[in-house]
PDB file of C-alpha atoms in Angstrom:
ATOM      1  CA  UNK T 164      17.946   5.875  -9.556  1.00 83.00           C
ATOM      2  CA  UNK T 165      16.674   4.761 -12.919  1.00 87.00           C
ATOM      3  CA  UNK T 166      13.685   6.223 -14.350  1.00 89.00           C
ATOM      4  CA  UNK T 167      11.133   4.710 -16.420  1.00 90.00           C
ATOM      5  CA  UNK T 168       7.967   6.092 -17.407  1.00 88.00           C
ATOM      6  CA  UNK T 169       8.527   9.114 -14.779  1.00 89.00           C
ATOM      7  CA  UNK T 170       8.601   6.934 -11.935  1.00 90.00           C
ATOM      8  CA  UNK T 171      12.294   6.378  -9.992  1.00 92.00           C
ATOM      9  CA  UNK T 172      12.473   3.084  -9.638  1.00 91.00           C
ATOM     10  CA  UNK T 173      15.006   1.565  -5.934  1.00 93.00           C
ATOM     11  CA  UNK T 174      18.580   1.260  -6.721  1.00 90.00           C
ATOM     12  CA  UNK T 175      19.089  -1.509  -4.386  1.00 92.00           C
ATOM     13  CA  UNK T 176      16.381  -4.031  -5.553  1.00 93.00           C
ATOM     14  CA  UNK T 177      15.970  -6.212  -8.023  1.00 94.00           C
ATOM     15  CA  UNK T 178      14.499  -5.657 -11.351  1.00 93.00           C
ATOM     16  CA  UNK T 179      11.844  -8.148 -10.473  1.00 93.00           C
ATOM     17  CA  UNK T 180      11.085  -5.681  -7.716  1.00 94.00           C
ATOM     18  CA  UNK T 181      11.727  -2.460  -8.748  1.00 93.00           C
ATOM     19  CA  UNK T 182       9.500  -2.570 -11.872  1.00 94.00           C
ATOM     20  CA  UNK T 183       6.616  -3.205  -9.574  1.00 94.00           C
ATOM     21  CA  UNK T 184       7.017   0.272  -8.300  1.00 94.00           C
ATOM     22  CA  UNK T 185       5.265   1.400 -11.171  1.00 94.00           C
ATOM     23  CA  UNK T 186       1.385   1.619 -10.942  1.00 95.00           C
ATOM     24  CA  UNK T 187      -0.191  -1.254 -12.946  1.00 94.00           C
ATOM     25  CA  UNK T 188       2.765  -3.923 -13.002  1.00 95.00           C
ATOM     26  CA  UNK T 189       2.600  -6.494 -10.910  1.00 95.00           C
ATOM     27  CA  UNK T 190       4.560  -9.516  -9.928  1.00 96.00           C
ATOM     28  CA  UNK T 191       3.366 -11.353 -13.639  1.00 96.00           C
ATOM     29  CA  UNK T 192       3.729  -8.411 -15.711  1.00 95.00           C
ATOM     30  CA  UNK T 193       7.501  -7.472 -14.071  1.00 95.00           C
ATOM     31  CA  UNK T 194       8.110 -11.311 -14.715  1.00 95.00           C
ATOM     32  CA  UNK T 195       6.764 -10.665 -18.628  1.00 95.00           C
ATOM     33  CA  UNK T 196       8.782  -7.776 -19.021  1.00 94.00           C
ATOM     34  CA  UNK T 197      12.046  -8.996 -17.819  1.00 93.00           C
ATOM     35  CA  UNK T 198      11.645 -11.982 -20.355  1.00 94.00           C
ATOM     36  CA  UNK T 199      10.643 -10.220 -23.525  1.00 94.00           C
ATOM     37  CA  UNK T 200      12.984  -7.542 -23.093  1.00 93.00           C
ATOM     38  CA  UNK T 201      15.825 -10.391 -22.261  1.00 93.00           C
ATOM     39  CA  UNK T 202      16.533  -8.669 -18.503  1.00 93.00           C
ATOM     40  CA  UNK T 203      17.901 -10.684 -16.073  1.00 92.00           C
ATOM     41  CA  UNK T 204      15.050 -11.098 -13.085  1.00 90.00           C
ATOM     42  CA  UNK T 205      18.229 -10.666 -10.562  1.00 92.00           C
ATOM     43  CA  UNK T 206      20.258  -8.056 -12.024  1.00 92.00           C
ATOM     44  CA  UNK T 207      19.941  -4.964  -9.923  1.00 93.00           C
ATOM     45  CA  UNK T 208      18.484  -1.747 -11.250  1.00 91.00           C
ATOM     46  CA  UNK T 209      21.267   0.073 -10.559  1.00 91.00           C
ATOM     47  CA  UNK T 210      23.085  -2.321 -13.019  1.00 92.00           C
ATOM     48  CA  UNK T 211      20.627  -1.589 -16.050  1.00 91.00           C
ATOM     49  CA  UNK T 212      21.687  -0.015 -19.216  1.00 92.00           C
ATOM     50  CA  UNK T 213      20.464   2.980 -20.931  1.00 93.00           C
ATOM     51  CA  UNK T 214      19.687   0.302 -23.449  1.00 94.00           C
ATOM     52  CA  UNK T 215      17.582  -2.186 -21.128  1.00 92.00           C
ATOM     53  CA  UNK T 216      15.962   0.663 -19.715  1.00 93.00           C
ATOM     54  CA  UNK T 217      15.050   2.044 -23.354  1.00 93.00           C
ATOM     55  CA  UNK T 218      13.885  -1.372 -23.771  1.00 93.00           C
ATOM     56  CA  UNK T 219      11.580  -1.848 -20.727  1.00 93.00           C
ATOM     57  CA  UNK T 220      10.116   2.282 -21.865  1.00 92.00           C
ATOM     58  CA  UNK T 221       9.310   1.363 -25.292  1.00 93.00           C
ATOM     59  CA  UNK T 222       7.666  -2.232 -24.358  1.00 94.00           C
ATOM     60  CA  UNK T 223       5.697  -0.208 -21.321  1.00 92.00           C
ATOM     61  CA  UNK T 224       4.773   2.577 -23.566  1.00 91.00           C
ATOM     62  CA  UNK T 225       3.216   0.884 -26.600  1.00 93.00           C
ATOM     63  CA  UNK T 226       2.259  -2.169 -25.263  1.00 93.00           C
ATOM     64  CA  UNK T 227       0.532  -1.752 -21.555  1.00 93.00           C
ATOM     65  CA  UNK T 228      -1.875   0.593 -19.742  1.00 93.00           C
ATOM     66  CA  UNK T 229       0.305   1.640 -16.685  1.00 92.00           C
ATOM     67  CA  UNK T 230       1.007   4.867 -14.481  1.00 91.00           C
ATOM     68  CA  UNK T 231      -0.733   8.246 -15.918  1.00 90.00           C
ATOM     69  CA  UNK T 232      -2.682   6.457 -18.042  1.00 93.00           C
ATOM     70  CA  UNK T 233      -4.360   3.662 -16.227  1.00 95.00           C
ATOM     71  CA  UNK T 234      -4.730   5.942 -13.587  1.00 95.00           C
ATOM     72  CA  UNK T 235      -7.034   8.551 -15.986  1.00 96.00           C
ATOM     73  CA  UNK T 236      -8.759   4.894 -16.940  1.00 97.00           C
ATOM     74  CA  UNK T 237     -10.351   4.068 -13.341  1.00 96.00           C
ATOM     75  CA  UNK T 238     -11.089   6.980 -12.609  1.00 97.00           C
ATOM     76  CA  UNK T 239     -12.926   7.651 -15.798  1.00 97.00           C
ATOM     77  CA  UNK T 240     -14.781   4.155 -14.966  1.00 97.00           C
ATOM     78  CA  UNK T 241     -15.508   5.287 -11.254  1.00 96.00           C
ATOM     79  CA  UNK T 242     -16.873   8.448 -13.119  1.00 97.00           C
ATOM     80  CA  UNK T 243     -18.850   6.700 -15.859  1.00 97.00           C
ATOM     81  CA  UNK T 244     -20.220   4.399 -12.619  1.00 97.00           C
ATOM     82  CA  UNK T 245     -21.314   7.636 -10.486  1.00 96.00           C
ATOM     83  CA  UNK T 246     -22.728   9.441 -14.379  1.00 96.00           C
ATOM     84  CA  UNK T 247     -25.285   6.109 -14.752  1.00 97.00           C
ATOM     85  CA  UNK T 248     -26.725   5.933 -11.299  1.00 94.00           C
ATOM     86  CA  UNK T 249     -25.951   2.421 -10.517  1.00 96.00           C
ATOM     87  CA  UNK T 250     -25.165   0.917  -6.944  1.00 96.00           C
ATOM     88  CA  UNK T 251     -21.930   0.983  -7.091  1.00 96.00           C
ATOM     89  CA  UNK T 252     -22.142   4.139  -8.296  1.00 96.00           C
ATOM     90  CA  UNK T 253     -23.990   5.434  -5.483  1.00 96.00           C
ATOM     91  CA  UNK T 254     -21.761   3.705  -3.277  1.00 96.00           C
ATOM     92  CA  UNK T 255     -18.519   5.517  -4.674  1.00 96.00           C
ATOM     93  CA  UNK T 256     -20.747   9.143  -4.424  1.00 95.00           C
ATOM     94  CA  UNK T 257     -21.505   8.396  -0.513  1.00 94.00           C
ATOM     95  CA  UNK T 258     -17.887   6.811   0.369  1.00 94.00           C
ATOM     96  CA  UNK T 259     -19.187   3.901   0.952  1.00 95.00           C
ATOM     97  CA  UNK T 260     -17.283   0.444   0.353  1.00 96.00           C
ATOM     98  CA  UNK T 261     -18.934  -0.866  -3.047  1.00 95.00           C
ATOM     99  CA  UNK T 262     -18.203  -4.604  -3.351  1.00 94.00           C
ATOM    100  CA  UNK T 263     -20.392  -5.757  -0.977  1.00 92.00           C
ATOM    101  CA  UNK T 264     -18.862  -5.283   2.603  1.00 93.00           C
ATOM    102  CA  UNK T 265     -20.244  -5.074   5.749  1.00 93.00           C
ATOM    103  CA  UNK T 266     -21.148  -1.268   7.914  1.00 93.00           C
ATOM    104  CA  UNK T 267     -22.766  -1.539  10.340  1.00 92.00           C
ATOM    105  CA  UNK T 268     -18.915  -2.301  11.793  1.00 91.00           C
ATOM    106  CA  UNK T 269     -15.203  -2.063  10.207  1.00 91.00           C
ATOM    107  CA  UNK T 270     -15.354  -0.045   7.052  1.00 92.00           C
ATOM    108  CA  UNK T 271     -13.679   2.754   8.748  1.00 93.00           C
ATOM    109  CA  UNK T 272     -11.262   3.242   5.809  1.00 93.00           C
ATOM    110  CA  UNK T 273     -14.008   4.066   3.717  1.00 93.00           C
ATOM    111  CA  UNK T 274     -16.054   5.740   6.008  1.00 92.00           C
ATOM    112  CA  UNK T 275     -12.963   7.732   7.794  1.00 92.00           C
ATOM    113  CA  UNK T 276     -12.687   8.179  11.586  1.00 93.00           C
ATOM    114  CA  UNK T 277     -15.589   7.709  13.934  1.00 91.00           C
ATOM    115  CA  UNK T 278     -18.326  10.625  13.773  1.00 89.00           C
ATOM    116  CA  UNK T 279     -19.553  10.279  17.349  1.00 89.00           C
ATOM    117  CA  UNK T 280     -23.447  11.140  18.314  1.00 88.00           C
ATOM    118  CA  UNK T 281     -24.434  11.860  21.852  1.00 85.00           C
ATOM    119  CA  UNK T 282     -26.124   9.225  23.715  1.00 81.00           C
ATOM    120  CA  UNK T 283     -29.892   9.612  24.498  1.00 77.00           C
ATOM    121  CA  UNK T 284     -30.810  10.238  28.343  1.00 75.00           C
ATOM    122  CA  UNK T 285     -31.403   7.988  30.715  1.00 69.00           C
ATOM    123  CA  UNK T 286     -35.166   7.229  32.436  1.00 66.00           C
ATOM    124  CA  UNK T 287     -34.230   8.441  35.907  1.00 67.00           C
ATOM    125  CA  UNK T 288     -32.892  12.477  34.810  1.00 63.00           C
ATOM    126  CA  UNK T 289     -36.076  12.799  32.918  1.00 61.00           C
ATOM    127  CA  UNK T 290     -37.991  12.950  35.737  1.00 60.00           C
TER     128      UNK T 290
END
């Protein structure tokens, strides 16, 4: 598998696809790459040279935010968010979803499983 950036890109797939298996390139940015580093979009990775590949690292690397990097970025902006005290700060502290969705139901990927609460009595057993 070739490597770029740290990140083993598929054999199999390609080099439209495979560059999009590192974090921060999408499908635009794999198109960009392939065409200013004169890749063919169709070639497989598997069939890239140590050149092509030195290529795509040196365009990634001075050019782009991606992988380690961007990474340390949001999370230094989800940081800087919480630091402030703003509402979607807050909403990132609590685990909360912070663009605006609904609660009261769905949200459960934020919110993780179901915390269930016992159910109050009925009329008739208080007597």
């Amino acid at each position: 598998m070739p490597r770029i950036l740290g990140v083993d890109i598929p054999n199999d797939k390609r080099t439209l696809i495979s560059l999009q298996y590192i974090y921060g390139i999408g499908p635009y940015l794999a198109e960009v790459l392939c065409e200013r580093t004169g890749i063919e979009r169709d070639k497989r990775a598997r069939d890239l040279t140590e050149d092509e590949l030195a290529k795509l690292a040196s365009l990634l690397d001075n050019e782009f935010t991606v992988e380690g990097q961007l990474r340390r970025q949001v999370q230094q902006n989800i940081a800087r968010l919480r630091d402030i005290g703003c509402y979607r700060g807050l909403r990132h502290r609590k685990g909360l979803p912070v663009r605006g969705q609904r609660t009261r139901t769905n949200a459960r990927t934020r919110k993780g499983p179901r915390k269930t609460v016992a159910g109050k009595k009925g009329v008739k057993e208080l007597r």
